[in-house]
Coordinates of C-alpha atoms in Angstrom, one line a residue:
X489 CA 21.0 49.9 90.8
X490 CA 24.8 49.8 90.7
X491 CA 25.0 46.8 93.1
X492 CA 22.7 44.9 90.8
X493 CA 25.2 45.5 87.9
X494 CA 28.0 44.0 89.9
X495 CA 25.8 41.1 91.0
X496 CA 25.0 40.5 87.3
X497 CA 28.7 40.5 86.5
X498 CA 29.5 38.0 89.3
X499 CA 26.7 35.6 88.0
X500 CA 27.4 36.0 84.3
X501 CA 31.2 35.8 84.4
X502 CA 31.5 32.0 85.2
X503 CA 28.7 31.3 82.7
X504 CA 30.5 33.2 79.9
X505 CA 33.7 31.5 80.9
X506 CA 32.3 28.0 80.7
X507 CA 30.6 28.8 77.4
X508 CA 34.0 29.8 76.0
X509 CA 35.5 26.6 77.2
X510 CA 32.8 24.5 75.5
X511 CA 32.8 26.5 72.2
X512 CA 36.6 27.2 71.8
X513 CA 37.6 23.6 71.5
X514 CA 40.8 24.3 73.4
X515 CA 42.4 21.7 75.7
X516 CA 41.9 22.0 79.4
X517 CA 45.6 22.7 80.0
X518 CA 45.2 25.8 77.8
X519 CA 41.7 27.0 78.9
X520 CA 40.5 25.3 82.0
X521 CA 36.9 25.9 83.2
X522 CA 36.0 28.1 86.2
X523 CA 35.4 25.1 88.5
X524 CA 38.9 23.5 88.1
X525 CA 40.4 27.0 88.6
X526 CA 38.5 27.7 91.7
X527 CA 39.2 24.3 93.1
X528 CA 43.0 24.9 92.4
X529 CA 42.8 28.2 94.3
X530 CA 41.1 26.5 97.2
X531 CA 43.6 23.7 97.4
X532 CA 46.6 26.0 97.0
X533 CA 45.1 28.8 99.1
X534 CA 48.2 29.2 101.2
X535 CA 50.4 29.9 98.2
X536 CA 47.9 32.3 96.7
X537 CA 47.3 34.1 100.0
X538 CA 51.0 34.6 100.7
X539 CA 51.8 35.9 97.2
X540 CA 48.7 38.1 97.2
X541 CA 49.9 39.6 100.5
X542 CA 53.4 40.2 99.1
X543 CA 51.9 42.1 96.1
X544 CA 49.5 44.1 98.2
X545 CA 52.3 45.2 100.7
X546 CA 54.4 46.5 97.9
X547 CA 51.5 48.2 96.2
X548 CA 50.3 49.9 99.5
X549 CA 53.8 51.1 100.5
X550 CA 54.5 52.6 97.1
X551 CA 51.0 54.1 97.1
X552 CA 51.4 55.6 100.5
X553 CA 54.6 57.4 99.4
X554 CA 52.9 58.5 96.2
X555 CA 50.1 60.1 98.2
X556 CA 52.5 61.9 100.6
X557 CA 54.6 63.3 97.9
X558 CA 51.7 64.1 95.6
X559 CA 49.9 66.2 98.2
X560 CA 53.2 68.0 99.1
X561 CA 54.1 68.8 95.5
X562 CA 50.5 69.9 94.7
X563 CA 50.6 72.4 97.6
X564 CA 54.0 73.6 96.4
X565 CA 52.6 74.1 92.9
X566 CA 49.7 76.2 94.2
X567 CA 51.6 78.4 96.6
X568 CA 54.8 78.7 94.6
X569 CA 53.5 78.6 90.9
X570 CA 57.0 79.3 89.4
X571 CA 58.2 75.9 90.8
X572 CA 55.8 74.1 88.5
X573 CA 57.6 75.5 85.4
X574 CA 60.8 73.8 86.4
X575 CA 59.5 70.5 87.8
X576 CA 56.7 69.7 85.4
X577 CA 59.0 69.0 82.4
X578 CA 60.8 66.3 84.4
X579 CA 57.4 64.9 85.5
X580 CA 56.3 64.7 81.9
X581 CA 59.5 62.9 80.8
X582 CA 59.4 60.4 83.6
X583 CA 55.6 59.8 83.1
X584 CA 56.0 58.9 79.5
X585 CA 58.8 56.4 79.9
X586 CA 57.2 52.9 80.0
X587 CA 57.7 51.4 83.4
X588 CA 58.5 48.1 81.7
X589 CA 61.7 49.9 80.6
X590 CA 62.3 51.6 83.9
X591 CA 62.0 48.2 85.8
X592 CA 65.2 46.6 84.5
X593 CA 67.2 49.8 85.2
X594 CA 66.0 49.8 88.8
X595 CA 66.8 46.2 89.2
X596 CA 70.4 46.8 87.9
X597 CA 70.9 49.7 90.2
X598 CA 69.0 48.6 93.3
X599 CA 69.2 44.8 93.1
X600 CA 66.6 42.2 93.8
X601 CA 65.0 44.1 96.7
X602 CA 61.4 45.4 97.2
X603 CA 62.6 48.9 96.3
X604 CA 62.2 48.6 92.5
X605 CA 58.6 47.5 92.9
X606 CA 57.8 50.3 95.3
X607 CA 59.4 52.9 93.0
X608 CA 57.4 51.6 90.0
X609 CA 54.2 51.8 92.0
X610 CA 55.1 55.3 93.1
X611 CA 55.8 56.4 89.5
X612 CA 52.5 54.9 88.1
X613 CA 50.3 56.4 90.9
X614 CA 52.0 59.7 91.7
X615 CA 51.0 61.6 88.5
X616 CA 47.2 61.2 88.6
X617 CA 47.3 62.1 92.3
X618 CA 49.3 65.2 92.0
X619 CA 47.4 66.5 89.0
X620 CA 44.0 66.0 90.7
X621 CA 45.1 67.5 94.0
X622 CA 46.6 70.5 92.4
X623 CA 43.5 71.0 90.3
X624 CA 41.3 70.7 93.4
X625 CA 43.4 73.2 95.4
X626 CA 43.1 75.7 92.5
X627 CA 39.3 75.1 92.2
X628 CA 38.7 76.8 95.6
X629 CA 35.9 79.4 95.6
X630 CA 37.5 82.8 94.9
X631 CA 34.8 84.5 96.9
X632 CA 35.6 82.5 100.0
X633 CA 39.4 83.1 99.5
X634 CA 38.8 86.8 99.3
X635 CA 36.7 86.7 102.5
X636 CA 39.3 84.8 104.3
X637 CA 42.0 87.3 103.3
X638 CA 39.7 90.2 104.4
X639 CA 39.5 88.5 107.8
X640 CA 43.3 88.3 107.9
X641 CA 43.3 84.5 107.9
X642 CA 46.7 82.8 107.8
X643 CA 47.8 80.7 104.8
X644 CA 47.3 77.6 106.9
X645 CA 43.7 78.7 107.8
X646 CA 42.9 79.4 104.2
X647 CA 44.4 76.1 103.1
X648 CA 42.6 74.0 105.8
X649 CA 39.2 75.8 105.6
X650 CA 38.9 76.6 101.9
X651 CA 41.5 75.0 99.6
X652 CA 41.7 71.5 101.1
X653 CA 37.9 71.0 101.3
X654 CA 37.7 72.1 97.6
X655 CA 40.4 69.5 96.7
X656 CA 38.9 66.5 98.5
X657 CA 36.5 65.5 95.7
X658 CA 39.3 65.7 93.2
X659 CA 41.6 63.8 95.5
X660 CA 39.1 61.0 96.1
X661 CA 38.4 60.8 92.3
X662 CA 42.1 60.2 91.7
X663 CA 42.0 57.2 94.0
X664 CA 39.6 55.4 91.7
X665 CA 42.3 55.2 89.1
X666 CA 45.5 55.3 91.1
X667 CA 44.6 52.7 93.7
X668 CA 43.8 50.0 91.1
X669 CA 46.9 51.1 89.1
X670 CA 49.1 50.5 92.2
X671 CA 48.2 46.8 92.1
X672 CA 48.7 46.5 88.4
X673 CA 52.1 48.2 88.7
X674 CA 53.2 45.9 91.5
X675 CA 52.2 42.8 89.5
X676 CA 54.1 44.0 86.4
X677 CA 57.1 44.9 88.5
X678 CA 57.2 41.3 89.9
X679 CA 57.5 39.9 86.4
X680 CA 61.1 41.1 86.1
X681 CA 62.9 40.3 89.4
X682 CA 60.7 39.0 92.2
X683 CA 60.7 35.5 93.6
X684 CA 57.3 36.0 95.2
X685 CA 54.1 37.8 94.5
X686 CA 51.3 37.5 92.0
X687 CA 53.6 38.6 89.1
X688 CA 56.1 35.8 90.0
X689 CA 53.2 33.3 90.0
X690 CA 52.3 34.3 86.5
X691 CA 55.9 33.9 85.3
X692 CA 56.2 30.4 86.9
X693 CA 52.8 29.4 85.6
X694 CA 53.8 30.3 82.0
X695 CA 57.1 28.4 82.4
X696 CA 55.5 25.3 83.8
X697 CA 52.3 25.4 81.6
X698 CA 50.1 25.6 84.7
X699 CA 47.0 27.3 83.2
X700 CA 45.1 26.7 86.4
X701 CA 47.6 28.9 88.4
X702 CA 47.6 31.5 85.6
X703 CA 43.8 31.9 85.6
X704 CA 43.7 31.7 89.4
X705 CA 46.1 34.7 89.6
X706 CA 44.0 36.5 87.0
X707 CA 40.8 35.8 89.0
X708 CA 42.4 37.0 92.2
X709 CA 43.8 40.2 90.5
X710 CA 40.4 40.9 89.1
X711 CA 38.7 40.5 92.5
X712 CA 41.4 42.8 94.1
X713 CA 40.9 45.4 91.4
X714 CA 37.1 45.4 91.6
X715 CA 37.2 45.2 95.4
X716 CA 39.6 48.2 95.7
X717 CA 37.5 50.2 93.3
X718 CA 34.3 49.6 95.3
X719 CA 36.2 50.4 98.5
X720 CA 37.4 53.7 97.1
X721 CA 33.9 54.6 95.8
X722 CA 32.3 53.8 99.2
X723 CA 35.0 55.8 101.0
X724 CA 34.5 58.7 98.6
X725 CA 30.8 58.8 99.2
X726 CA 31.4 58.7 103.0
X727 CA 33.9 61.5 102.8
X728 CA 31.5 63.6 100.7
X729 CA 28.7 63.1 103.2
X730 CA 31.0 64.0 106.0
X731 CA 32.2 67.1 104.1
X732 CA 28.6 68.3 103.5
X733 CA 27.7 67.7 107.1

């Protein structure tokens, strides 16, 4: 039934969009219809494809580093609980600083390089990942843990056989939020300093009053967000079936 819901969304979106164009009374240069926007994306497909690739590369690099550090820190929290008391206050402070404020500081210190975008993606996606992985590791069955200790299992064996399998559902659930958040963070970061990427296209579209480019970027970003979410959901189901087997 879920796939029918997405099919309904795909069919109804252009209809609702066109109805808004007809009923709003706005000029085409402010609110173009779906057909002109799609035509513009097709005509300028090289521009959109290149800038989409730039955004995706930055998002994926930052997201990869966020995953590596999140898993490492979560393991540290579980096996050395006292460390969490010292590190967590810093995490809370950093997490609650708006990344639209952090971005200019990173640009001043690191310059117009891909690093500010990667760091912003890292900050946005790291916290849901580390929280979920740590919760999953702690959710391991105490009975299984006691049996492994009775059998003189090593810490690595306990982690790999009991704790990590318990954390996988939590870890996969975190991706549903964090993976889409990585793209949003990359686009927002590109507002401030980038000369390429979807965020840069949005800025230039606003400056030149190119509504077709603006709505084209919005359409592409929406497709990326939904596509990534569906990919993560599909991957989570596959991992869960593999784990059960």
